[in-house]
PDB file of C-alpha atoms in Angstrom:
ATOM      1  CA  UNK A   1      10.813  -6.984   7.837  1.00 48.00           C
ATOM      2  CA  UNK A   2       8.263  -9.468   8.336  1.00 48.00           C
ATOM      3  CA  UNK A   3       6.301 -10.570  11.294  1.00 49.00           C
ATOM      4  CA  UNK A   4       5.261 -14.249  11.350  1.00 47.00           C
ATOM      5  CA  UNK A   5       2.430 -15.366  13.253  1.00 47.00           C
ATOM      6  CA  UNK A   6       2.027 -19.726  13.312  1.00 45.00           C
ATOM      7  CA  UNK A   7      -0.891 -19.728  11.906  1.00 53.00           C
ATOM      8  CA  UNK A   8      -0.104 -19.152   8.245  1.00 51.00           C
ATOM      9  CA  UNK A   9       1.076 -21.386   5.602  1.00 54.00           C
ATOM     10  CA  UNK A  10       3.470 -19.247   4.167  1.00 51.00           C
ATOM     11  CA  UNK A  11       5.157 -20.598   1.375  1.00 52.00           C
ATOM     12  CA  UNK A  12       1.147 -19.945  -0.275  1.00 58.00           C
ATOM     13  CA  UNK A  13       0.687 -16.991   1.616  1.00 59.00           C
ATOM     14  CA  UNK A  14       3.723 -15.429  -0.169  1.00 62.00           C
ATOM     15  CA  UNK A  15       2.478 -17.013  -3.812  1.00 81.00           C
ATOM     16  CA  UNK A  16      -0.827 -15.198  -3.222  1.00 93.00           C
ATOM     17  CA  UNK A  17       0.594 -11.965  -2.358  1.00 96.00           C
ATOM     18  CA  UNK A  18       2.892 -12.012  -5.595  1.00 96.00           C
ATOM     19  CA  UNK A  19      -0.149 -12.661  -7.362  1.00 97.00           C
ATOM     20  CA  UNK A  20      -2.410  -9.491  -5.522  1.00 98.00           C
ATOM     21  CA  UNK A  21       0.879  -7.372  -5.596  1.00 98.00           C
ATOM     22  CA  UNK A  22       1.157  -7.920  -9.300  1.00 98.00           C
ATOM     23  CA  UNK A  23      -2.865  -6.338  -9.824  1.00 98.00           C
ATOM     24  CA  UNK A  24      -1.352  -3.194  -7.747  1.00 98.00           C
ATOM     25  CA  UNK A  25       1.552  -2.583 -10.022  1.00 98.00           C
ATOM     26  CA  UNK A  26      -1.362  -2.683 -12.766  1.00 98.00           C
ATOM     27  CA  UNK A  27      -3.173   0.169 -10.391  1.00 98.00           C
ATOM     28  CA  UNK A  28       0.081   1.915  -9.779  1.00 98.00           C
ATOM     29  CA  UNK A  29       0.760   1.753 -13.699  1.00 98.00           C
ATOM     30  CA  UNK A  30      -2.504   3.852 -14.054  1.00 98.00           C
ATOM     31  CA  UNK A  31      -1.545   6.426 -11.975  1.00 98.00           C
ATOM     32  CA  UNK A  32       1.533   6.704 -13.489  1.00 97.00           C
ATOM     33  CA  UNK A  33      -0.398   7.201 -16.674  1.00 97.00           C
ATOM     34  CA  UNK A  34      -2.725  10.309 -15.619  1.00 97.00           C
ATOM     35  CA  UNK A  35       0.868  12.054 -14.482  1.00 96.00           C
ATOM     36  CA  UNK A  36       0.701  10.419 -10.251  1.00 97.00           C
ATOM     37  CA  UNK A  37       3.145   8.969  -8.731  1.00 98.00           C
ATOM     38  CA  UNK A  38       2.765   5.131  -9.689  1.00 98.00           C
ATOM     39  CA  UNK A  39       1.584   3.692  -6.138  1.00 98.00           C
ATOM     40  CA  UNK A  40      -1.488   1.471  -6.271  1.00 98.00           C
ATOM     41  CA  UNK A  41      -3.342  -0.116  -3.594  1.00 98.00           C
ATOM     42  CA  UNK A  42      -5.684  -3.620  -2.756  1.00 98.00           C
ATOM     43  CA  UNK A  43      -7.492  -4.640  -0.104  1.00 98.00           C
ATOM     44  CA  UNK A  44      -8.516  -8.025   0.631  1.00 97.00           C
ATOM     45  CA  UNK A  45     -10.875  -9.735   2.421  1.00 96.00           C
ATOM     46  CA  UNK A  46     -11.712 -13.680   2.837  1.00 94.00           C
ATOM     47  CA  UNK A  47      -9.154 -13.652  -0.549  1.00 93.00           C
ATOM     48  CA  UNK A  48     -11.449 -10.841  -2.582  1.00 95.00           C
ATOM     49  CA  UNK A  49     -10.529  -7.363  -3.531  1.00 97.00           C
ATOM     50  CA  UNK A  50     -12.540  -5.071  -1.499  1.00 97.00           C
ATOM     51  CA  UNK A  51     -10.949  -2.115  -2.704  1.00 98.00           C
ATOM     52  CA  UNK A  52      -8.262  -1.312  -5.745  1.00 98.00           C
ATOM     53  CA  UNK A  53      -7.252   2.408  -5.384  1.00 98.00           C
ATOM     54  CA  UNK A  54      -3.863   4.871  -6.835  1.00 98.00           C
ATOM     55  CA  UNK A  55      -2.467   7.911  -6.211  1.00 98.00           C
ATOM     56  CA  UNK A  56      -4.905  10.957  -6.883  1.00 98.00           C
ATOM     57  CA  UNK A  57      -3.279  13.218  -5.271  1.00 98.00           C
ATOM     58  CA  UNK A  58      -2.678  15.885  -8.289  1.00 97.00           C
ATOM     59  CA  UNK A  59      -5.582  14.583  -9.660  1.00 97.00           C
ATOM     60  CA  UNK A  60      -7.957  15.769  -7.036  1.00 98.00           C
ATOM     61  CA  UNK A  61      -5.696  18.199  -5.486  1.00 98.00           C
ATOM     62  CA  UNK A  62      -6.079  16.704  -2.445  1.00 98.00           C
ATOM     63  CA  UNK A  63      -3.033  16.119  -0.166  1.00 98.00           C
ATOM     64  CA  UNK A  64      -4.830  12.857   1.329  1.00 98.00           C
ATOM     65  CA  UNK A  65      -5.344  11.119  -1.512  1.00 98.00           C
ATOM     66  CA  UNK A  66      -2.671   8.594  -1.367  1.00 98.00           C
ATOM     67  CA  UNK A  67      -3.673   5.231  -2.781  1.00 98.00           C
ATOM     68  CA  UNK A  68      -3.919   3.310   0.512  1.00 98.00           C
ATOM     69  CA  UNK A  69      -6.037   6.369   2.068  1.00 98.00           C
ATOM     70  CA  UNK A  70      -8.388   6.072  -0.926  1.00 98.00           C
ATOM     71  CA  UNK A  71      -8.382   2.198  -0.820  1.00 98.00           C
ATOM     72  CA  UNK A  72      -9.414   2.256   2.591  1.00 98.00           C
ATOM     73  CA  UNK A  73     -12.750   4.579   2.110  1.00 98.00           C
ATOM     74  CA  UNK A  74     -13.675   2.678  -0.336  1.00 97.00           C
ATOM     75  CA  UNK A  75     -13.146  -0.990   1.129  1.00 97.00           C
ATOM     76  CA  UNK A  76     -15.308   0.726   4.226  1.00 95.00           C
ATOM     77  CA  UNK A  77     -17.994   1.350   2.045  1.00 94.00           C
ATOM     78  CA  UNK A  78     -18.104  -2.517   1.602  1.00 90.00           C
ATOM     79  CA  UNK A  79     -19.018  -3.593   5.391  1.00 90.00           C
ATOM     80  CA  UNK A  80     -20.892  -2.918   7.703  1.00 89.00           C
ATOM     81  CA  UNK A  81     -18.640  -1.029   9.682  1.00 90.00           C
ATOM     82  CA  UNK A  82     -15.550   1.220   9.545  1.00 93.00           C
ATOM     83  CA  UNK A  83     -13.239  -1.601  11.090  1.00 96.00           C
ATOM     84  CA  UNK A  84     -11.417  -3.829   8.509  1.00 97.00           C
ATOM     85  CA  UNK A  85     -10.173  -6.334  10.811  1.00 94.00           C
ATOM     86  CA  UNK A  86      -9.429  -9.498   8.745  1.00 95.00           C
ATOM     87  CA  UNK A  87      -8.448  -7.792   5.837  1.00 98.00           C
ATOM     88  CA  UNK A  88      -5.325  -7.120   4.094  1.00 98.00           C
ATOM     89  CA  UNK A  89      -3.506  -4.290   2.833  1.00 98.00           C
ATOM     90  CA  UNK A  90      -1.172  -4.661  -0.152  1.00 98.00           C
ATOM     91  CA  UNK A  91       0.624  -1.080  -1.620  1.00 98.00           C
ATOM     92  CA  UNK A  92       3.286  -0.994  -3.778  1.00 98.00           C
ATOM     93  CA  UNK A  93       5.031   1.680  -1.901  1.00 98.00           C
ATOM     94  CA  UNK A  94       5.779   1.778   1.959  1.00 98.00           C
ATOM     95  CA  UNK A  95       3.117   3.802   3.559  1.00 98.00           C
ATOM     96  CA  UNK A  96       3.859   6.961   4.793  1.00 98.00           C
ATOM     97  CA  UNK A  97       3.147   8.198   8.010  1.00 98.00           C
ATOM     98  CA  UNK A  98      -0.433   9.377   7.439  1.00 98.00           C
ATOM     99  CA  UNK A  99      -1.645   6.105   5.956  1.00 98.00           C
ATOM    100  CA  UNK A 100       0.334   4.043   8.449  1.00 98.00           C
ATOM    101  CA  UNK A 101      -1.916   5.672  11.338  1.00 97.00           C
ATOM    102  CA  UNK A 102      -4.741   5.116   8.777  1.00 98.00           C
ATOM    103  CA  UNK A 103      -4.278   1.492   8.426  1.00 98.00           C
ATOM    104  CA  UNK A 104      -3.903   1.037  11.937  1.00 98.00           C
ATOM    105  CA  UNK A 105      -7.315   3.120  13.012  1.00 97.00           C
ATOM    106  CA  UNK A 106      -8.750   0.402  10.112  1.00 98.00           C
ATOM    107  CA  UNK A 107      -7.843  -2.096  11.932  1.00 97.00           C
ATOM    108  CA  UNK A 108      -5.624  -4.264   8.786  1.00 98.00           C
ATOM    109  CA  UNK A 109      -4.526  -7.263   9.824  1.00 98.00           C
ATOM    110  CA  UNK A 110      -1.888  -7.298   7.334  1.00 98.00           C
ATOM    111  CA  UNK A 111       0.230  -4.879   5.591  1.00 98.00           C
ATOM    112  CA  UNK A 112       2.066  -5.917   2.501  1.00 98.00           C
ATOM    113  CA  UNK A 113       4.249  -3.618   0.851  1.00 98.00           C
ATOM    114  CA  UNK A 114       6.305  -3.782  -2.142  1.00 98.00           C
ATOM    115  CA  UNK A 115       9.039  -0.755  -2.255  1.00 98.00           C
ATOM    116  CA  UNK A 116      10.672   0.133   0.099  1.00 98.00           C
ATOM    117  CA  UNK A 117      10.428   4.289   0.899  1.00 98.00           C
ATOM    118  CA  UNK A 118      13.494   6.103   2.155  1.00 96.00           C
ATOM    119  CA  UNK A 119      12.552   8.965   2.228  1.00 96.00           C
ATOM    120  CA  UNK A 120       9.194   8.399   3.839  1.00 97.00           C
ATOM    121  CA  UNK A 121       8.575   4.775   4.753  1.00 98.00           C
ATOM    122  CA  UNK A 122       6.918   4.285   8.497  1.00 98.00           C
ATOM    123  CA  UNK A 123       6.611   0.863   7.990  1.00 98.00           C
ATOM    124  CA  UNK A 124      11.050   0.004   8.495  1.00 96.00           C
ATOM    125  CA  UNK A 125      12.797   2.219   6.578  1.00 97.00           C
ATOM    126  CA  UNK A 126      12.841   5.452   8.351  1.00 97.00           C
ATOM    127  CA  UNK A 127      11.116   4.158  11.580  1.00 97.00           C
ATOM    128  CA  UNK A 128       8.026   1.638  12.344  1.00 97.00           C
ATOM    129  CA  UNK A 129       5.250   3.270  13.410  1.00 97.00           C
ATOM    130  CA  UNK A 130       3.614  -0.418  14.117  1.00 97.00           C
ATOM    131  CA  UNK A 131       5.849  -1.005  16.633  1.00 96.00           C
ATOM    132  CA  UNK A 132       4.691   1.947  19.010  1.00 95.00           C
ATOM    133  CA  UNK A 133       1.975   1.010  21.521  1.00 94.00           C
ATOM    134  CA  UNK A 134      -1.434   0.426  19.865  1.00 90.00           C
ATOM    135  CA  UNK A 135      -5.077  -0.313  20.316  1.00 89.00           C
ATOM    136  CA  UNK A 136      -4.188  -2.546  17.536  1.00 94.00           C
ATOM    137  CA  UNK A 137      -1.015  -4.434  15.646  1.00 96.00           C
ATOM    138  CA  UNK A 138      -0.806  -5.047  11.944  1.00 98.00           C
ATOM    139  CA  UNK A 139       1.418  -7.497  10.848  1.00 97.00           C
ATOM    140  CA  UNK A 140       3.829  -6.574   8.079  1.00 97.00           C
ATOM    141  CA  UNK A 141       5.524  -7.997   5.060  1.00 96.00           C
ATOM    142  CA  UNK A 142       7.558  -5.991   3.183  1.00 94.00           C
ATOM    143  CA  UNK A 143       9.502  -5.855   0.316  1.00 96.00           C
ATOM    144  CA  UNK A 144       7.104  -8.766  -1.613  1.00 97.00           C
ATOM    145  CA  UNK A 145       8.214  -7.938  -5.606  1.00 97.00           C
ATOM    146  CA  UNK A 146      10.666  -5.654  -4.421  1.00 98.00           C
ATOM    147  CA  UNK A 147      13.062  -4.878  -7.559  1.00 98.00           C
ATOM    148  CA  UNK A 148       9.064  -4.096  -9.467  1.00 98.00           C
ATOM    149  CA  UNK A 149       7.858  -1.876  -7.537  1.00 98.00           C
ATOM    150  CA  UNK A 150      11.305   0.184  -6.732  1.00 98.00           C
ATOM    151  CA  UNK A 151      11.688  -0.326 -10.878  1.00 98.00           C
ATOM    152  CA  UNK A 152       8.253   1.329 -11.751  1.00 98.00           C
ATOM    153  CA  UNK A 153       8.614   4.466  -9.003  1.00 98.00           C
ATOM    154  CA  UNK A 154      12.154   4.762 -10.371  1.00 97.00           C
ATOM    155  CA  UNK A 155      11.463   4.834 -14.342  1.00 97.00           C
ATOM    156  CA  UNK A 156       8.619   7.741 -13.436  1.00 97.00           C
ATOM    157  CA  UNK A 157      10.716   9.817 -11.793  1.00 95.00           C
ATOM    158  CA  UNK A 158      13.294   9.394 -14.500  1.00 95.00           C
ATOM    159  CA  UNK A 159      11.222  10.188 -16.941  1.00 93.00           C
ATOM    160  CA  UNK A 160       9.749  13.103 -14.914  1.00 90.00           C
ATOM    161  CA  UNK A 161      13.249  14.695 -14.592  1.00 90.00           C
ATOM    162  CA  UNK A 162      13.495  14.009 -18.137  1.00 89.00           C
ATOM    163  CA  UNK A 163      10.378  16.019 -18.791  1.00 84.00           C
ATOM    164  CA  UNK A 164      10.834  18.437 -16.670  1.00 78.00           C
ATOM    165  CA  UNK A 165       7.750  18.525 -14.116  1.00 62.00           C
ATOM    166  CA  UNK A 166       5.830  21.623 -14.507  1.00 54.00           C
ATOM    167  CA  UNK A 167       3.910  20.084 -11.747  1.00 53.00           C
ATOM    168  CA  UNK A 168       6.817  21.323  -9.162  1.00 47.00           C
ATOM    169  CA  UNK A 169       7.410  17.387  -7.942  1.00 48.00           C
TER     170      UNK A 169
END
């Protein structure tokens, strides 16, 4: 699941995105705190967070409120313009098919994802949405702390079902 352009030294590259992917498990751990689904969200640019969203969905009762959606307003906020190319994307879940087309209209040059989502993933798992035709390609690596971010979405939903979710999810 990963596209590699020459141009990157990626034994470091890989270092650095365990490190940023780490800092969204902290985000995700948040959300997972207020009662969201644990997926949080970091953009980069020129190696500095731009952006650090989670889940709000329940929160603000607001079906667009997925981390990377919320990530990316926020990181636009920071430029001078809408278009994020040269930045980089890392979630802790596979993006769905709503933020996938998000991220692409952004313009991220890279998407790094931790878990993968098989239920909902556009990114591999149930089909790649960056592989269609585009005014713009992203280029993806997946599956960067893997057993982490599957581990944290699994022991919330477990504990959820344990619960019982009065929330209907």
């Amino acid at each position: 699941m990963i596209n590699k352009p020459k141009e990157y030294d990626f034994a470091s590259l890989l270092d650095n995105d365990e490190l940023v992917m780490r800092q969204a498990l902290s985000l995700a751990k948040k959300a997972a705190d207020i009662g969201e689904v644990p997926v949080g969200c970091i953009i980069m640019e020129n190696n500095k967070i731009i952006a650090a969203e989670y889940n709000r969905r329940e929160t603000d009762q607001d079906a667009t409120a997925h981390a990377e959606i919320l990530a990316l307003r926020a990181a636009g906020k920071h430029r001078p313009s809408w278009r994020l190319d040269g930045c980089d994307l890392y979630v802790t879940l596979e993006p769905c098919l709503m933020c996938s087309g998000a991220i692409i209209q952004a313009r991220i040059r890279r998407l790094i994802f931790g878990a993968p989502d098989p239920k909902g993933g556009m990114a591999g798992s149930i089909y790649n949405v960056f592989d269609l035709p585009a005014n713009h390609q992203v280029i993806i690596s997946g599956l960067v702390l893997q057993e982490e971010c599957s581990g944290q979405l699994k022991d919330f939903f477990q504990r959820r079902r344990l619960m019982g979710s009065k929330d209907g999810f």
